[in-house]
Amino acid sequence: MNEVRPFAVIALASSFAGVAPSLAIAADPNGWCLPSDACMGEQKPIAGNSWNECESSCEISAPVKVRGMNASLYDVECKGDWGSSVYRAMFVFTSNSNGGHDLLMVSNNDLVKLEQCSDARN
């Protein structure tokens, strides 16, 4: 199953190239929230290029704008008592049916639709 995911990520990212809104800057997830999960129980705001997970904190760095898309590829490093992990994630702006924008985070292991933060924590 892991062998299929990279192909699915490429196909998914390619399909949004024609519908994403026109932005002058690379996709910046600061001010958006990752959805709540069973461990955290609340939204996880991204601020200052970082967010907190259940037993770790994650930081994004080295953004690269994806040519022809309203997307940026970031290095992600998560650290906790368990050690650390490093991976790449692409943040992609897409148009939604309400005339606004959605922001997706795509990695080898996940596809997450970010949310507008419900309060002023970020």
Coordinates of N, CA and C in Angstrom, one line a residue:
M1 N 0.8 -1.2 0.0 CA 0.0 0.0 0.0 C 0.9 1.3 0.0
N2 N 2.0 1.3 0.7 CA 2.8 2.4 0.7 C 3.4 2.8 -0.7
E3 N 3.5 1.8 -1.5 CA 4.0 2.0 -2.9 C 3.0 2.8 -3.7
V4 N 1.8 2.7 -3.4 CA 0.7 3.4 -4.2 C 0.6 4.8 -3.8
R5 N 0.9 5.2 -2.5 CA 0.7 6.5 -2.0 C 1.4 7.6 -2.8
P6 N 2.8 7.4 -3.1 CA 3.4 8.5 -3.8 C 2.7 8.8 -5.2
F7 N 2.3 7.8 -5.9 CA 1.6 8.0 -7.1 C 0.3 8.7 -6.9
A8 N -0.4 8.4 -5.8 CA -1.7 9.0 -5.5 C -1.5 10.5 -5.2
V9 N -0.4 10.8 -4.4 CA -0.1 12.1 -4.1 C 0.2 13.0 -5.3
I10 N 1.0 12.4 -6.2 CA 1.3 13.1 -7.5 C 0.1 13.4 -8.3
A11 N -0.7 12.4 -8.4 CA -2.0 12.5 -9.2 C -2.9 13.5 -8.6
L12 N -3.0 13.5 -7.3 CA -3.9 14.4 -6.6 C -3.4 15.9 -6.7
A13 N -2.1 16.1 -6.5 CA -1.5 17.4 -6.6 C -1.6 17.9 -8.0
S14 N -1.4 17.1 -9.0 CA -1.6 17.5 -10.4 C -3.0 17.9 -10.8
S15 N -4.0 17.3 -10.2 CA -5.3 17.6 -10.5 C -5.8 18.9 -10.0
F16 N -5.1 19.5 -9.0 CA -5.5 20.8 -8.4 C -4.8 22.0 -9.2
A17 N -3.9 21.7 -10.1 CA -3.1 22.7 -10.7 C -4.0 23.7 -11.5
G18 N -5.1 23.3 -12.0 CA -5.9 24.2 -12.8 C -7.0 24.9 -12.0
V19 N -7.3 24.5 -10.8 CA -8.4 25.1 -10.0 C -7.9 25.9 -8.8
A20 N -6.6 25.9 -8.5 CA -6.2 26.7 -7.4 C -6.2 28.2 -7.6
P21 N -6.5 29.0 -6.6 CA -6.6 30.4 -6.8 C -5.2 31.0 -7.1
S22 N -5.2 32.2 -7.7 CA -4.0 32.8 -8.1 C -3.4 33.6 -6.9
L23 N -2.3 33.2 -6.4 CA -1.6 33.8 -5.2 C -0.2 34.3 -5.6
A24 N 0.2 35.4 -5.2 CA 1.5 35.9 -5.6 C 2.6 35.3 -4.7
I25 N 2.3 34.7 -3.6 CA 3.3 34.1 -2.7 C 3.1 32.6 -2.6
A26 N 4.1 31.9 -2.1 CA 4.0 30.5 -1.9 C 3.0 30.2 -0.8
A27 N 2.5 29.0 -0.8 CA 1.4 28.6 0.2 C 2.0 28.7 1.6
D28 N 1.4 29.5 2.4 CA 1.9 29.7 3.8 C 0.8 29.2 4.8
P29 N 1.1 28.1 5.5 CA 0.1 27.6 6.4 C -0.1 28.3 7.7
N30 N 0.7 29.3 8.0 CA 0.6 30.0 9.3 C -0.8 30.7 9.3
G31 N -1.4 30.6 10.5 CA -2.7 31.1 10.7 C -3.9 30.1 10.4
W32 N -3.5 28.9 9.9 CA -4.5 27.8 9.7 C -4.3 26.8 10.8
C33 N -5.3 25.9 10.9 CA -5.2 24.9 12.0 C -5.3 23.5 11.4
L34 N -4.5 22.6 11.9 CA -4.7 21.2 11.6 C -5.9 20.7 12.4
P35 N -6.7 19.8 11.9 CA -7.9 19.4 12.7 C -7.6 18.7 14.0
S36 N -8.6 18.7 14.9 CA -8.4 18.0 16.1 C -8.3 16.5 15.8
D37 N -7.6 15.7 16.7 CA -7.6 14.3 16.6 C -7.8 13.7 18.0
A38 N -7.8 12.4 18.1 CA -8.2 11.7 19.4 C -7.2 12.1 20.5
C39 N -5.9 12.3 20.1 CA -4.9 12.6 21.2 C -5.0 14.0 21.7
M40 N -5.1 15.0 20.8 CA -5.1 16.4 21.2 C -6.5 16.9 21.6
G41 N -7.5 16.5 20.9 CA -8.9 16.9 21.3 C -9.2 18.3 20.9
E42 N -8.3 19.0 20.2 CA -8.6 20.3 19.8 C -7.8 20.6 18.5
Q43 N -8.2 21.7 17.8 CA -7.4 22.1 16.6 C -6.0 22.4 17.0
K44 N -5.1 22.2 16.0 CA -3.7 22.4 16.2 C -3.2 23.6 15.4
P45 N -3.2 24.8 15.9 CA -2.8 26.0 15.2 C -1.4 26.0 14.7
I46 N -1.2 26.4 13.5 CA 0.2 26.6 12.9 C 0.5 28.1 13.0
A47 N 1.5 28.4 13.8 CA 2.0 29.8 14.0 C 3.5 29.8 14.2
G48 N 4.1 30.8 13.6 CA 5.6 30.8 13.7 C 6.2 29.6 13.1
N49 N 5.6 29.1 12.0 CA 6.1 27.9 11.3 C 6.2 26.7 12.2
S50 N 5.3 26.5 13.1 CA 5.3 25.3 14.0 C 3.9 25.1 14.5
W51 N 3.7 23.8 15.0 CA 2.5 23.4 15.7 C 2.9 22.3 16.7
N52 N 1.9 22.1 17.6 CA 2.1 21.0 18.6 C 1.3 19.8 18.3
E53 N 1.9 18.7 18.5 CA 1.2 17.4 18.3 C 1.0 16.9 19.8
C54 N 0.5 15.7 19.9 CA 0.2 15.1 21.2 C 1.5 15.0 22.1
E55 N 2.5 14.4 21.6 CA 3.7 14.3 22.4 C 4.9 14.9 21.7
S56 N 4.7 15.9 20.8 CA 5.8 16.4 20.1 C 5.4 17.8 19.6
S57 N 6.4 18.5 19.0 CA 6.2 19.7 18.3 C 6.8 19.6 17.0
C58 N 6.2 20.2 16.0 CA 6.7 20.1 14.6 C 7.0 21.5 14.1
E59 N 8.0 21.6 13.2 CA 8.4 22.9 12.6 C 8.6 22.7 11.1
I60 N 8.2 23.7 10.4 CA 8.4 23.6 8.9 C 9.5 24.6 8.6
S61 N 10.2 24.3 7.5 CA 11.3 25.2 7.1 C 11.6 25.0 5.6
A62 N 12.4 25.8 5.0 CA 12.9 25.7 3.7 C 11.8 25.6 2.6
P63 N 10.8 26.5 2.6 CA 9.7 26.4 1.6 C 10.2 26.6 0.2
V64 N 9.7 25.8 -0.7 CA 10.0 25.9 -2.1 C 8.6 26.0 -2.8
K65 N 8.4 27.1 -3.6 CA 7.2 27.2 -4.3 C 7.2 26.2 -5.4
V66 N 6.0 25.5 -5.6 CA 5.8 24.5 -6.6 C 5.4 25.2 -7.9
R67 N 6.2 25.0 -8.9 CA 5.9 25.7 -10.2 C 4.6 25.3 -10.8
G68 N 3.8 26.3 -11.2 CA 2.5 26.1 -11.8 C 1.4 25.8 -10.9
M69 N 1.7 25.8 -9.6 CA 0.6 25.5 -8.6 C 0.7 26.6 -7.5
N70 N -0.4 26.7 -6.8 CA -0.4 27.6 -5.6 C -0.1 26.7 -4.4
A71 N 1.2 26.2 -4.4 CA 1.6 25.2 -3.4 C 3.1 25.5 -3.0
S72 N 3.5 25.0 -1.9 CA 4.8 25.1 -1.4 C 5.2 23.7 -0.8
L73 N 6.4 23.3 -1.0 CA 7.0 22.1 -0.4 C 7.9 22.5 0.8
Y74 N 7.7 21.9 1.9 CA 8.4 22.3 3.1 C 9.1 21.0 3.7
D75 N 10.2 21.3 4.4 CA 10.8 20.3 5.2 C 10.1 20.3 6.6
V76 N 9.7 19.2 7.1 CA 9.0 19.1 8.4 C 9.9 18.3 9.4
E77 N 10.1 18.9 10.6 CA 10.8 18.1 11.6 C 9.9 18.1 12.9
C78 N 9.6 16.9 13.4 CA 8.9 16.8 14.6 C 9.8 16.2 15.7
K79 N 9.7 16.8 16.8 CA 10.6 16.3 17.9 C 9.8 16.1 19.2
G80 N 10.2 15.1 19.9 CA 9.5 14.8 21.2 C 10.4 13.9 22.1
D81 N 9.9 13.5 23.2 CA 10.7 12.6 24.1 C 11.1 11.3 23.4
W82 N 10.4 10.9 22.4 CA 10.6 9.7 21.6 C 11.7 9.9 20.6
G83 N 12.2 11.1 20.3 CA 13.2 11.3 19.3 C 12.7 12.4 18.3
S84 N 13.1 12.2 17.1 CA 12.6 13.1 16.0 C 12.4 12.4 14.7
S85 N 11.6 13.0 13.9 CA 11.4 12.5 12.5 C 11.4 13.7 11.6
V86 N 11.8 13.4 10.4 CA 11.9 14.4 9.3 C 11.2 13.9 8.1
Y87 N 10.4 14.8 7.5 CA 9.7 14.4 6.3 C 9.4 15.6 5.5
R88 N 8.9 15.5 4.2 CA 8.5 16.6 3.4 C 7.0 16.7 3.4
A89 N 6.4 17.9 3.3 CA 5.0 18.1 3.2 C 4.7 19.2 2.2
M90 N 3.7 19.0 1.4 CA 3.3 20.1 0.5 C 2.0 20.7 0.9
F91 N 2.0 22.0 1.0 CA 0.8 22.7 1.4 C 0.2 23.3 0.1
V92 N -1.0 23.0 -0.3 CA -1.7 23.3 -1.5 C -2.9 24.1 -1.3
F93 N -3.0 25.3 -1.9 CA -4.3 26.0 -1.9 C -5.2 25.6 -3.0
T94 N -6.4 25.3 -2.8 CA -7.4 25.0 -3.8 C -8.6 25.9 -3.6
S95 N -9.4 26.0 -4.7 CA -10.6 26.7 -4.7 C -11.7 25.8 -4.1
N96 N -12.6 26.4 -3.3 CA -13.8 25.6 -2.8 C -15.1 26.1 -3.5
S97 N -16.1 25.4 -3.2 CA -17.4 25.7 -3.8 C -18.0 27.0 -3.3
N98 N -17.5 27.5 -2.2 CA -18.0 28.8 -1.7 C -17.3 30.0 -2.2
G99 N -16.4 29.8 -3.2 CA -15.7 30.9 -3.7 C -14.5 31.3 -2.9
G100 N -14.2 30.5 -1.9 CA -13.0 30.7 -1.0 C -11.9 29.8 -1.3
H101 N -11.0 29.6 -0.3 CA -9.8 28.7 -0.5 C -9.9 27.6 0.6
D102 N -9.4 26.5 0.2 CA -9.1 25.4 1.1 C -7.5 25.2 1.1
L103 N -7.0 24.7 2.2 CA -5.6 24.4 2.2 C -5.4 23.0 2.6
L104 N -4.7 22.2 1.8 CA -4.4 20.8 2.0 C -2.9 20.6 2.4
M105 N -2.7 19.7 3.3 CA -1.3 19.3 3.6 C -1.1 17.8 3.1
V106 N -0.2 17.6 2.2 CA 0.0 16.3 1.5 C 1.4 15.9 1.9
S107 N 1.5 14.6 2.4 CA 2.8 14.0 2.7 C 2.7 12.6 2.2
N108 N 3.8 11.8 2.3 CA 3.8 10.4 1.9 C 2.8 9.6 2.7
N109 N 2.5 10.0 3.9 CA 1.6 9.2 4.8 C 0.2 9.8 5.0
D110 N 0.0 11.0 4.5 CA -1.3 11.6 4.9 C -1.7 12.7 3.9
L111 N -3.0 12.9 3.9 CA -3.6 14.0 3.2 C -4.6 14.7 4.2
V112 N -4.4 15.9 4.6 CA -5.2 16.6 5.6 C -5.7 17.9 5.1
K113 N -7.0 18.1 5.2 CA -7.6 19.4 4.9 C -7.5 20.3 6.2
L114 N -6.7 21.4 6.1 CA -6.6 22.3 7.2 C -7.9 23.1 7.4
E115 N -8.1 23.7 8.6 CA -9.3 24.4 8.9 C -9.0 25.8 9.3
Q116 N -10.0 26.7 9.2 CA -9.8 28.0 9.8 C -9.8 27.8 11.3
C117 N -8.9 28.4 12.0 CA -8.9 28.2 13.4 C -10.1 28.8 14.1
S118 N -10.6 28.1 15.1 CA -11.9 28.5 15.7 C -11.7 29.6 16.8
D119 N -10.5 29.9 17.2 CA -10.2 31.0 18.1 C -8.9 31.7 17.8
A120 N -8.5 32.6 18.6 CA -7.4 33.5 18.4 C -6.1 32.9 19.0
R121 N -5.9 31.6 19.1 CA -4.7 31.1 19.7 C -3.5 31.2 18.8
N122 N -3.7 31.3 17.5 CA -2.6 31.4 16.6 C -2.1 32.8 16.3

